[in-house]
XYZ file of C-alpha atoms in Angstrom:
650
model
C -79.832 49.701 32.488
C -80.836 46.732 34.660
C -82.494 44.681 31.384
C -82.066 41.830 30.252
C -80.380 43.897 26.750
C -76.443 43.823 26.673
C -74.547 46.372 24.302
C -70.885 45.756 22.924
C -69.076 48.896 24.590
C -66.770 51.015 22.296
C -63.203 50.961 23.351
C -61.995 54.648 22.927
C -58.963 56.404 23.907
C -57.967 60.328 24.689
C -56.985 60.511 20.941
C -59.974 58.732 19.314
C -60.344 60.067 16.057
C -64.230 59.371 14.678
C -65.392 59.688 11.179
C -68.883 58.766 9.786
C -68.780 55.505 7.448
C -72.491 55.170 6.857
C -75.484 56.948 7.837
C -77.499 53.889 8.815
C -80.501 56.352 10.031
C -80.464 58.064 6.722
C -80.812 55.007 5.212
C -83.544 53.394 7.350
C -85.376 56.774 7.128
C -85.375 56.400 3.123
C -86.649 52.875 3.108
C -89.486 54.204 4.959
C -90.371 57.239 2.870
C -90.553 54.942 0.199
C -92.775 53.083 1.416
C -94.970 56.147 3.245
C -94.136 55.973 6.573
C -93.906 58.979 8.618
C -90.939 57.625 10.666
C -89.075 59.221 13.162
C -85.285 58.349 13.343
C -83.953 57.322 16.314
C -80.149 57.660 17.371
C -78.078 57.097 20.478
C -77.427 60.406 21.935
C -74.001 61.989 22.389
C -73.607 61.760 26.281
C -74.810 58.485 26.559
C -72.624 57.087 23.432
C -69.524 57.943 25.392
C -70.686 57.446 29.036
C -71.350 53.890 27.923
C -67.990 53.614 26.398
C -64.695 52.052 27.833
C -61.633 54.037 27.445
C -58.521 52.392 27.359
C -56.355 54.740 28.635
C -58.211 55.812 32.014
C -59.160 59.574 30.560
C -62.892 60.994 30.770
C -65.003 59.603 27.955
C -66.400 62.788 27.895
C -63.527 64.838 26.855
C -64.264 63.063 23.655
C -67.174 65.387 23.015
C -65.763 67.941 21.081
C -64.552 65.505 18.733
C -67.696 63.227 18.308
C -69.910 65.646 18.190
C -68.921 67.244 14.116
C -70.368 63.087 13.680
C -73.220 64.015 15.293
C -73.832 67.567 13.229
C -73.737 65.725 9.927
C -75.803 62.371 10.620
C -78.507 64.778 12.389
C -77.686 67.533 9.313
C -78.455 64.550 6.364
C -81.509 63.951 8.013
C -83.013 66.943 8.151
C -82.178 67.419 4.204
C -84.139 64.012 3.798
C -87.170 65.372 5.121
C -86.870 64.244 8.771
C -89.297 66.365 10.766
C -88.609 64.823 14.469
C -85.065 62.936 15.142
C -85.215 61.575 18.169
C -81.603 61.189 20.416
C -81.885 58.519 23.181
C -80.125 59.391 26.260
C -80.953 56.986 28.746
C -77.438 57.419 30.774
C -79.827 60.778 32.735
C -81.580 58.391 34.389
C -78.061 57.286 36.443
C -76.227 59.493 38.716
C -74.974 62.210 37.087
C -72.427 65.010 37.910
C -71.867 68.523 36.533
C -69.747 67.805 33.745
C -72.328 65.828 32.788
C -74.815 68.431 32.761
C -72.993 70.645 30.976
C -71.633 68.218 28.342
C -75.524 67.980 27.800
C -76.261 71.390 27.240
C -72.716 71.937 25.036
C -74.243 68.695 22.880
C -77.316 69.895 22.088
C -77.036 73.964 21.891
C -74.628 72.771 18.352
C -77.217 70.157 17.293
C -79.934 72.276 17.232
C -78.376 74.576 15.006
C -77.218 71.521 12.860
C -80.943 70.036 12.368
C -82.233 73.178 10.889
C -85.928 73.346 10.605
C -86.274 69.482 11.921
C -87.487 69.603 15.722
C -85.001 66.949 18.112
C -86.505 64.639 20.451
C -84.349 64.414 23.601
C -85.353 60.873 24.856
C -84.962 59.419 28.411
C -85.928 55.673 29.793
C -85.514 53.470 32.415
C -86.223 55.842 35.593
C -86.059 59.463 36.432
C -83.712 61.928 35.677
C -83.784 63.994 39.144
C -79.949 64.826 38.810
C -80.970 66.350 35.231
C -84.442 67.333 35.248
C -83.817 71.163 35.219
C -81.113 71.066 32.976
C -82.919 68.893 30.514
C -85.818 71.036 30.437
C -83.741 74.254 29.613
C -82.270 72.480 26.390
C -83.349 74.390 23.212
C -84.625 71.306 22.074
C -88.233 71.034 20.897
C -89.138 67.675 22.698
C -88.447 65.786 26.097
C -89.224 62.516 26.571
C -89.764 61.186 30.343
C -90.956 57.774 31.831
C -94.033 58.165 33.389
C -93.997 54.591 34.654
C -93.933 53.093 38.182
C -90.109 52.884 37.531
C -90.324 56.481 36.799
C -92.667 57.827 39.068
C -90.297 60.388 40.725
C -90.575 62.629 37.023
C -94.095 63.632 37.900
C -93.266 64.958 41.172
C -90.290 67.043 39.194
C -92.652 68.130 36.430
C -95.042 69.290 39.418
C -91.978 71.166 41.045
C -90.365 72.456 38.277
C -92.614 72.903 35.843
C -92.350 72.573 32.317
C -91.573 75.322 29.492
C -94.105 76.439 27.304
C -94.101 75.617 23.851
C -91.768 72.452 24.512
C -93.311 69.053 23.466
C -93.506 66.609 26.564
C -93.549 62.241 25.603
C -95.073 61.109 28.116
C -93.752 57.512 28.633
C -96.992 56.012 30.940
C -97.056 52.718 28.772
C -94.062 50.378 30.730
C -92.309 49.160 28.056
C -90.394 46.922 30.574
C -92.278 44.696 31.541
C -95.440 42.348 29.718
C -98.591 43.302 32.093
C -102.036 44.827 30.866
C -101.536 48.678 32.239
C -103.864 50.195 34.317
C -105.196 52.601 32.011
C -107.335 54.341 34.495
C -104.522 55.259 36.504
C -102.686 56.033 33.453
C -105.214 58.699 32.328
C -104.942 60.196 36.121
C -101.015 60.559 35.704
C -101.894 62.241 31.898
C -104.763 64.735 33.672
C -101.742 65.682 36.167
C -99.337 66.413 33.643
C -101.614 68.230 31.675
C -102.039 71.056 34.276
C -97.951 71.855 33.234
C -98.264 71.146 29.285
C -100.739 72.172 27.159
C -102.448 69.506 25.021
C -101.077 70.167 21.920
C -97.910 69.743 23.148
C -98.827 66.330 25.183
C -97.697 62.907 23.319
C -98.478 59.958 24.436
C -95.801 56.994 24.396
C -93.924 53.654 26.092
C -91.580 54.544 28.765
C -88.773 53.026 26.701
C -87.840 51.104 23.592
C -90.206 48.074 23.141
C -87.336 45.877 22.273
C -87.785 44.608 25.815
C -91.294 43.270 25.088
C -92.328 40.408 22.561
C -94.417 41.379 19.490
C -97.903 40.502 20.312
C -99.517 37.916 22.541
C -102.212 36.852 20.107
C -99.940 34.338 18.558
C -99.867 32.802 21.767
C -101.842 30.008 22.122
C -100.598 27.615 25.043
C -100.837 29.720 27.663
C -103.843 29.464 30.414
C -106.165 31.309 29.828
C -107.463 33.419 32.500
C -103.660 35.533 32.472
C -103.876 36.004 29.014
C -105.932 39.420 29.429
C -103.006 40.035 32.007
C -100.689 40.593 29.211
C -99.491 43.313 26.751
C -97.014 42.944 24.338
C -95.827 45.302 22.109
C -99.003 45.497 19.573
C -100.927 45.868 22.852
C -99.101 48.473 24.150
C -99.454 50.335 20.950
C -102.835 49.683 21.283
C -103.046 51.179 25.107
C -101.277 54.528 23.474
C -104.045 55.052 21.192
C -106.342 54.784 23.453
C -105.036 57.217 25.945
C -104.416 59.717 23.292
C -108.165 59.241 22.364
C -108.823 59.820 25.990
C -106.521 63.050 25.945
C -108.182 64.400 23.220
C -111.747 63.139 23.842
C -111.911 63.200 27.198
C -112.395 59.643 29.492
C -115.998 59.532 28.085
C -114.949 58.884 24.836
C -112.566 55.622 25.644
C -114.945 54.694 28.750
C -116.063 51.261 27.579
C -111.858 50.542 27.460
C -111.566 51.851 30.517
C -114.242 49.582 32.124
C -113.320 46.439 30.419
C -109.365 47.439 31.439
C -110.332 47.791 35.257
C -112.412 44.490 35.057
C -108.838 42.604 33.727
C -107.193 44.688 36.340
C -109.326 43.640 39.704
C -109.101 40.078 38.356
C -105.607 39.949 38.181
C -105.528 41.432 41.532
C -107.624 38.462 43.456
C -106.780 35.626 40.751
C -106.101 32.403 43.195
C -104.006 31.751 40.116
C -100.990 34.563 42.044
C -101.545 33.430 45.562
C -100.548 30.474 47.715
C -100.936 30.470 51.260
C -98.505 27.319 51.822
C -95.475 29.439 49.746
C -96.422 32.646 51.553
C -96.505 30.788 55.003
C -93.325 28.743 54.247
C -91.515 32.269 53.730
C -93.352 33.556 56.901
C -91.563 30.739 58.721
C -88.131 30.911 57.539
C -85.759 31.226 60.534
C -83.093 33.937 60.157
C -80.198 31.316 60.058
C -81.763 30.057 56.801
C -79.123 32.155 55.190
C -76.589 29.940 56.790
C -74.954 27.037 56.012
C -74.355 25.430 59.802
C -70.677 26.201 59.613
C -67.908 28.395 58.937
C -65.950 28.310 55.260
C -63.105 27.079 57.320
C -64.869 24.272 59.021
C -66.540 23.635 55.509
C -63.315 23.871 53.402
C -62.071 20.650 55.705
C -64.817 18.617 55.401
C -65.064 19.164 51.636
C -61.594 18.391 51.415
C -61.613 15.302 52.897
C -64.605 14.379 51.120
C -63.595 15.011 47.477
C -59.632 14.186 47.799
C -58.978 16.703 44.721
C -55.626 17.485 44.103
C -54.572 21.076 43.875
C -55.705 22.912 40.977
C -58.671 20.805 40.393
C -60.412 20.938 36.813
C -63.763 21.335 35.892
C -66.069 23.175 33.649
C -69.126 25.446 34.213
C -71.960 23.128 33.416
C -73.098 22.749 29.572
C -71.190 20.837 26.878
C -72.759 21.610 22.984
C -76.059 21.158 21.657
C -75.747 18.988 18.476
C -78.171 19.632 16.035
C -79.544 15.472 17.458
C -79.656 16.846 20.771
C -82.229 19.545 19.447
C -83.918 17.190 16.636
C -84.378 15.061 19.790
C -86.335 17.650 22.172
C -88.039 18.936 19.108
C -89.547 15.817 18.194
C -90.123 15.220 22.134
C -92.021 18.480 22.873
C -94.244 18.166 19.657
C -95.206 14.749 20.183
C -93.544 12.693 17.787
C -91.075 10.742 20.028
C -91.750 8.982 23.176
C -90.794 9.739 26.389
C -89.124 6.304 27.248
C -87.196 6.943 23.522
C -86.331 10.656 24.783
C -85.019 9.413 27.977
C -82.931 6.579 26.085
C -81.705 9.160 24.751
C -80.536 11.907 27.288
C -79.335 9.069 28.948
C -77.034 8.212 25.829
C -75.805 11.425 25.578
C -74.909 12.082 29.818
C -73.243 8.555 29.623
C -71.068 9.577 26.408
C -70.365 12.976 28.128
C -69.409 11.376 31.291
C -67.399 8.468 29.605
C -65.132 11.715 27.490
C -64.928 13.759 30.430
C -63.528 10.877 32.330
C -60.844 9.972 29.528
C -59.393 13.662 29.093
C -58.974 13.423 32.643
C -61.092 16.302 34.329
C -61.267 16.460 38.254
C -65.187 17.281 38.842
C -67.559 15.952 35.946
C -70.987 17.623 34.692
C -73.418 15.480 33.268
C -73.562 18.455 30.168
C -77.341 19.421 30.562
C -78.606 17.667 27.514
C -81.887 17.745 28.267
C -81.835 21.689 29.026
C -83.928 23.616 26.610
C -82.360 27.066 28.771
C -80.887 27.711 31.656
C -84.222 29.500 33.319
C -86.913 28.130 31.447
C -85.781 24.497 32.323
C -86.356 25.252 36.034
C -89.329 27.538 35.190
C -90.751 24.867 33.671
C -91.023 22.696 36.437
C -91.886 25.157 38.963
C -95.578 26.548 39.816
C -96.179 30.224 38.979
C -94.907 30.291 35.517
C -96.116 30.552 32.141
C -94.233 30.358 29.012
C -95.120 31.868 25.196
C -94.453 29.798 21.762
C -93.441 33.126 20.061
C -92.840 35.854 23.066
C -88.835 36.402 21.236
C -86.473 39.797 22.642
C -83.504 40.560 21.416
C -80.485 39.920 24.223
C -77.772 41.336 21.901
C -76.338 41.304 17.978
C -78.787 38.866 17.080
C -79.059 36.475 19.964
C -82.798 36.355 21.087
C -84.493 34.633 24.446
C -87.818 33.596 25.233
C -88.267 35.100 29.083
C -90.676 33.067 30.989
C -93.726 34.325 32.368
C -93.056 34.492 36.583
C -97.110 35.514 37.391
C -97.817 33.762 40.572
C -96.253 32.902 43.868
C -93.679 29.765 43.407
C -93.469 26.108 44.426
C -91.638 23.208 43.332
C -93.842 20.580 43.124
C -91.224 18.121 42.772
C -87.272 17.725 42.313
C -86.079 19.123 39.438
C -82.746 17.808 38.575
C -82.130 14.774 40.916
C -82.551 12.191 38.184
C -80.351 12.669 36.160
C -77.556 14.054 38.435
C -77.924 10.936 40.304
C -77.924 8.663 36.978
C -74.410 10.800 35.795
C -72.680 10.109 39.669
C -73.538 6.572 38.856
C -71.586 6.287 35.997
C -67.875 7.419 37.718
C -66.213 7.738 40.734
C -65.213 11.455 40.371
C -67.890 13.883 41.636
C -70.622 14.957 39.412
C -71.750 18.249 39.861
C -75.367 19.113 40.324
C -76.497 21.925 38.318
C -79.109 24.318 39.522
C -79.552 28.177 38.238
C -79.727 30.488 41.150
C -83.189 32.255 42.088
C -81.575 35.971 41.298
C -80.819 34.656 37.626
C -84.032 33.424 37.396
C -85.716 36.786 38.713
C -83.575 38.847 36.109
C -84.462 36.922 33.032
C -87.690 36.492 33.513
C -90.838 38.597 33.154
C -91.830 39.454 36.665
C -95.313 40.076 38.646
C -95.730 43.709 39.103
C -97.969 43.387 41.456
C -95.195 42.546 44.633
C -91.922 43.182 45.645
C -89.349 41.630 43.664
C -87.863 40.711 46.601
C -90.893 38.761 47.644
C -90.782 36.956 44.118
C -86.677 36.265 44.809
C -87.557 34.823 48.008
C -90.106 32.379 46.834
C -87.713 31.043 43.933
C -85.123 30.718 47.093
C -86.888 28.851 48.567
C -87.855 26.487 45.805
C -83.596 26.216 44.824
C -83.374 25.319 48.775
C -85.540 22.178 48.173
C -83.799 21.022 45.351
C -80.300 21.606 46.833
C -81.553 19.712 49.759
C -82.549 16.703 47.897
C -79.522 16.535 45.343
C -77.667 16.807 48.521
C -79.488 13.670 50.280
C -79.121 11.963 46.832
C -75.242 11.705 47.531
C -74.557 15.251 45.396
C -71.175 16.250 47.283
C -71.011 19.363 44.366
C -73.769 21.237 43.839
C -73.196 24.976 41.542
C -75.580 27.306 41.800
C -75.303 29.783 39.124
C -76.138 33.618 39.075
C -74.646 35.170 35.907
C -77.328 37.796 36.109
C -76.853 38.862 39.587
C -75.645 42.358 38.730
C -78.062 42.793 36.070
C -80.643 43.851 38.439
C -78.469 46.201 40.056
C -80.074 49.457 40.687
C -79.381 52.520 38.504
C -78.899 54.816 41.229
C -75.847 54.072 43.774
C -77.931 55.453 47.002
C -80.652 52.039 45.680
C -77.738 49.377 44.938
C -77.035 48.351 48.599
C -81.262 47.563 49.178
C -80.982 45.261 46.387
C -77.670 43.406 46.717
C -78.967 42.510 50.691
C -82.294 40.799 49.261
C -80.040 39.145 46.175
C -77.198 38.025 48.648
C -80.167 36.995 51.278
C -81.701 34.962 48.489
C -78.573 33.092 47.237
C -78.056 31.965 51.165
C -81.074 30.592 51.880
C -80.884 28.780 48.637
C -77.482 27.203 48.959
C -78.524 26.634 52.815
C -80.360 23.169 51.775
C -76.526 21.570 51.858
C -74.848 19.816 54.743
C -71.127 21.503 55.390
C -69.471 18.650 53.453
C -71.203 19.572 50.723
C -69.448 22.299 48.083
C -71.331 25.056 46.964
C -69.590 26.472 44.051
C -71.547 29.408 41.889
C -70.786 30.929 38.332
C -70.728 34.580 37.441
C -70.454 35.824 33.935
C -71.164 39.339 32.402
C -70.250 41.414 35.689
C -67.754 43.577 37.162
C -66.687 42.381 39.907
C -64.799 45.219 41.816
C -68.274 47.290 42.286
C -69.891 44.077 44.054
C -66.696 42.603 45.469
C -68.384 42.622 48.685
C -71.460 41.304 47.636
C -70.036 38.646 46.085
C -67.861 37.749 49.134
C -71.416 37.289 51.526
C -72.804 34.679 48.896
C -70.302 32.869 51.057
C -69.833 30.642 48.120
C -67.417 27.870 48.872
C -66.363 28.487 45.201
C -66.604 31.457 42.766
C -66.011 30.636 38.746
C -65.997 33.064 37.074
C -65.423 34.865 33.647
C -61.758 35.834 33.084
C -60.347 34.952 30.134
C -60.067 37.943 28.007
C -59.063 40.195 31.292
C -55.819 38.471 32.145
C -54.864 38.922 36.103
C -56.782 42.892 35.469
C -59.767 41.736 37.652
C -58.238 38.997 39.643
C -55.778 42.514 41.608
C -59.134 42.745 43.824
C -59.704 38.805 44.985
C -55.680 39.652 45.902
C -55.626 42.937 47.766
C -59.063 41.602 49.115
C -57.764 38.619 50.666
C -60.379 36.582 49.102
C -60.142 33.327 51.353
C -62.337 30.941 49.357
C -61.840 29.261 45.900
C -62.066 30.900 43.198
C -62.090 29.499 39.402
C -60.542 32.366 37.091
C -61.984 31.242 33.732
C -58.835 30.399 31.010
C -60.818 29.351 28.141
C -62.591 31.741 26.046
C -65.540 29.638 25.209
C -66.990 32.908 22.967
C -64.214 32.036 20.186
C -64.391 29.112 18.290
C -60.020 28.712 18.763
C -58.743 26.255 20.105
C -56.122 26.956 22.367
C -53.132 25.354 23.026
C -51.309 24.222 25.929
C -49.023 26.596 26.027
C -51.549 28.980 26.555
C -53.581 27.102 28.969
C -50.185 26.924 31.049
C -49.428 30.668 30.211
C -52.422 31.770 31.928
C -51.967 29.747 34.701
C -49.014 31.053 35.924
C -50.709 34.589 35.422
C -53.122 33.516 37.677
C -50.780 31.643 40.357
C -49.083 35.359 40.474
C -51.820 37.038 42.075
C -54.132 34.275 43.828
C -52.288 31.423 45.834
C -52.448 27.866 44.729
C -54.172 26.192 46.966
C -57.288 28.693 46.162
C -57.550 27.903 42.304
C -59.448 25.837 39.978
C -59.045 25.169 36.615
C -62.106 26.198 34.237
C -63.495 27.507 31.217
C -65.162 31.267 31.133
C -68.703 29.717 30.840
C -70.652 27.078 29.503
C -69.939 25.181 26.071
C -73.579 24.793 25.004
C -72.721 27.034 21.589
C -69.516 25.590 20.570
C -68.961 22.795 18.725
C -67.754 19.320 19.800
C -64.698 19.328 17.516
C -63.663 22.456 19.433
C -64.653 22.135 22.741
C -63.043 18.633 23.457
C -59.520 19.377 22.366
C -59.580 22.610 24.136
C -60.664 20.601 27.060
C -57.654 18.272 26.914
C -55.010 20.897 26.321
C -56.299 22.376 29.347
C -56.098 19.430 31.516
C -52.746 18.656 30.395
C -51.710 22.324 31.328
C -53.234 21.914 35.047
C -51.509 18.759 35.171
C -48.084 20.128 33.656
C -48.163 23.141 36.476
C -49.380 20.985 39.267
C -46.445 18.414 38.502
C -43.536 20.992 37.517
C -44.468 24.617 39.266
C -46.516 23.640 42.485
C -43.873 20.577 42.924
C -41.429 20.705 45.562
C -38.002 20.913 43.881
């Protein structure tokens, strides 16, 4: 749902049998009855389960229904016998395109679970945009609740709830709180969107609530206390939201004159945010006001490119690399620990990072790899190493979200326009080329990456933000470039992460996200390789998108998918290189040759030679040493063993 939250999808077929193990809502509800919380449980509804499921045979996920939903009946059933009064069924999937089986899987779905929560009252729960394609059906549900977002990203709802109306009796939750995003809400105009939807539901019927889960929000930005001052009234983290729904349901019930002093002191944090010098400068916004159109191009064709880089880098065919990290020992983080709290120099840091590029360089070089990385030692994370050193951001101590399972990320804080005061990563690329003869990759992370993860400035375009961080990439590309960098990777794993919910919406944002990628990797000469990194997508939905980065080339996650998603770079005639990952780096096996060589020729029977590179799925920061470097040389001895005895003229 365009977040920053990733979900392992449930691989189903037309004969899926389902059976309930454990009632994990039942048992959450009991822990808090026991310890007097009213709580409300919350499940994944029915349509969205299996619209957000892969089936394995091709069928329609949603034929599935009539054997998921006796599941369904009991979990909701158990509840109700425990003394549930509201259960609450997320279905976020009506805020996508949806068709007319969809709709009427909907009303099939809930017509039976009704019946099976008895006297409890079900909370049909939407997020993440409007629900135009469902609105009318959603309302007619014999459900006692809806749940809309009433956000900016949601807007469109009011003007259905204004159409359409809204049935009496039915309970409306009013999502006006964004629970997307970090930013102080305007409660004024909050209270104006409340007023209108009050002229279609009565006030006892009215609750106030986030336009989503807050799982996309930190806890609460009083434990922060390094970040400037003046934005902290800016921001609202979950405990502040909470905070901004009591005080609109005081104002529902009251009337404004009861909450008016929050009201005033909220539009005094408002109009200051608005005019803060701290969001505007007139040298970035001029510099983008300047920017030729051909800054999305790189002075020459891929052709004319391909022959210069070719005779640059003398790589033989099949050339190996890998995407950019190598681990993260426990001393590599005891090291920037001690660093960022004070208690070891910065000459003894940079001994160190220096230690550990020349030991990666000096391994990399013996197993016999093609194109060298200098392993990113000194990278805390992939966007809040570049955030860091770039004007317009903030970043919290504490401000934790869960990505998935139980991997967490600290987003920065993207609240102003963006510079670069200085380069970024030339030091140390420059100090790992030193060390060899092969090329050394420079290692940047691409400005639509570092849009997606971050928390962005509501108060402009995104596109304007993406821009800016283009820009900022460009400069750094430039220099790394001038600094004798003849491979520099820009990465954008997130780049379909942002991707619109609605198809008619996608194509606006993949011309700003492809613009933006251009201008950055624009900063290099034509002898220079651009390669970029993709990792999480699916590629056959953005194939053409991902052909205009005009990348000279693509690495990209493959290992688990076989030659499955390589059919479209085929039938596509995908003329540039192109890096099919062959090394699981989420598994801690080590493969062997064999297998390495195996997937190889998979590869070399869809994509042609002369096109491929030899690479991991992503980077190794997570493994271990004793796992990644073996894996490594098995699959340089694999590259080698094809190049010599399959690519070889007999």
């Amino acid at each position: 749902f365009d977040t920053n939250y990733h979900y392992l999808a449930p691989e189903l077929s037309a004969d899926q049998p389902f059976r309930l193990t454990r009632n994990t809502p039942l048992a959450a509800l009991r822990e808090a009855q026991a310890q007097g919380v009213p709580a409300r449980p919350v499940l994944v509804g029915p349509l969205t389960f299996l619209r957000l499921s892969r089936m394995t045979d091709g069928s329609s996920p949603l034929a599935l229904l009539d054997r998921l939903l006796p599941v369904y009946e009991q979990v909701v059933a158990e509840l109700a016998a425990a003394g549930a009064t509201w259960i609450q069924l997320d279905e976020p999937i009506l805020a996508t395109d949806c068709t007319v089986e969809d709709l009427q899987a909907l009303q099939d779905a809930y017509s039976r679970l009704v019946a099976a929560a008895g006297s409890a009252k079900l909370l049909v729960q939407t997020a993440y945009g409007d629900v135009r394609d469902a609105y009318e059906t959603l309302i007619a549900l014999p459900v006692a609740g809806i749940g809309l977002d009433l956000s900016a990203r949601g807007s469109q709802n009011l003007a259905l709830l204004q159409q359409f109306g809204f049935p009496t009796g039915k309970w409306l939750a009013a999502g006006v709180i964004d629970g997307r995003n970090i930013w102080t809400a305007d409660l004024n105009a909050a209270m104006d969107t409340l007023e209108q939807a009050l002229q279609h539901v009565s006030r006892d019927r009215l609750m106030i609530s986030a336009s989503c889960s807050l799982l996309h929000v930190p806890y609460d930005v009083r434990l922060e206390t390094g970040l400037p001052a003046e934005i902290v009234p800016w921001l609202a983290f979950a405990e502040q939201k909470l905070a901004e729904i009591v005080t609109l349901t005081r104002g529902v019930n009251a009337g404004r004159e009861a909450i008016r002093t929050e009201l005033a002191a909220n539009h005094a944090v408002i109009s200051a945010a608005a005019t803060s010098p701290l969001r505007q400068n007139a040298a970035v916004r001029q510099a983008l006001a300047d920017l030729p159109p051909v800054a999305t191009n790189r002075g020459a064709a891929y052709p004319e490119r391909a022959a210069a880089q070719k005779e640059r880098l003398h790589l033989p065919e099949l050339p190996s690399t890998t995407i950019g990290s190598f681990p993260q020992t426990p001393e590599v983080r005891a090291a920037r620990a001690a660093f960022d709290s004070g208690n070891l120099a910065a000459p003894d840091y940079d001994a160190f990072i220096a230690a550990q590029i020349a030991d990666v360089i000096a391994r990399q070089e013996q197993i016999g790899l093609d194109v060298l990385v200098h392993g990113e030692a000194e990278r805390n994370d992939m966007v809040q190493y570049f955030g860091e050193q770039l004007e317009g951001f903030a970043f919290t101590q504490h401000g934790w979200v869960q990505s998935y399972g139980s991997r967490c990320v600290r987003p920065p804080i993207l609240f102003g326009d963006v510079s670069r005061p200085r380069p970024m990563t030339v030091r140390w690329a420059t100090y790992a080329q030193s060390l060899t003869e092969r090329p050394v990759k420079g290692m940047l992370t691409g400005p639509v990456t570092i849009l997606n993860w971050s928390f962005v400035r509501d108060d402009q375009p995104r596109e304007q933000s993406c821009r800016q961080l283009a820009l900022a990439i460009r400069a750094e590309v430039r220099d790394l470039d001038n600094a004798g960098i003849a491979i520099i990777q820009i990465d954008e794993p997130a780049l379909r992460e942002g991707l619109p919910l609605r198809h008619a919406e996608q194509a606006a944002y993949l011309d700003w996200a492809v613009a933006c990628f251009r201008i950055a990797a624009s900063g290099a000469q034509p002898a220079t390789q651009i390669q970029t990194h993709m990792c999480y997508s699916e590629f056959g939905e953005i194939f053409d998108e991902i052909a205009a980065l005009d990348a000279d080339v693509l690495l990209i996650e493959n290992a688990r998918s076989g030659t499955e998603l390589l059919e479209i770079f085929r039938t596509e005639g995908y003329a540039k290189g192109i890096g099919p990952g062959v090394y699981d780096i989420h598994s801690p096996r080590v493969p062997e040759r064999a297998d390495f060589v195996a997937a190889l020729q998979g590869i070399l029977s869809v994509l042609p030679a002369e096109r491929v590179w030899v690479n991991p799925d992503c980077g190794l920061k997570t493994r271990q040493p004793e796992e990644v470097w073996p894996a490594l040389a098995n699959m340089v001895a694999a590259a080698r063993e094809v190049r010599e005895h399959v690519l070889a003229p007999s």
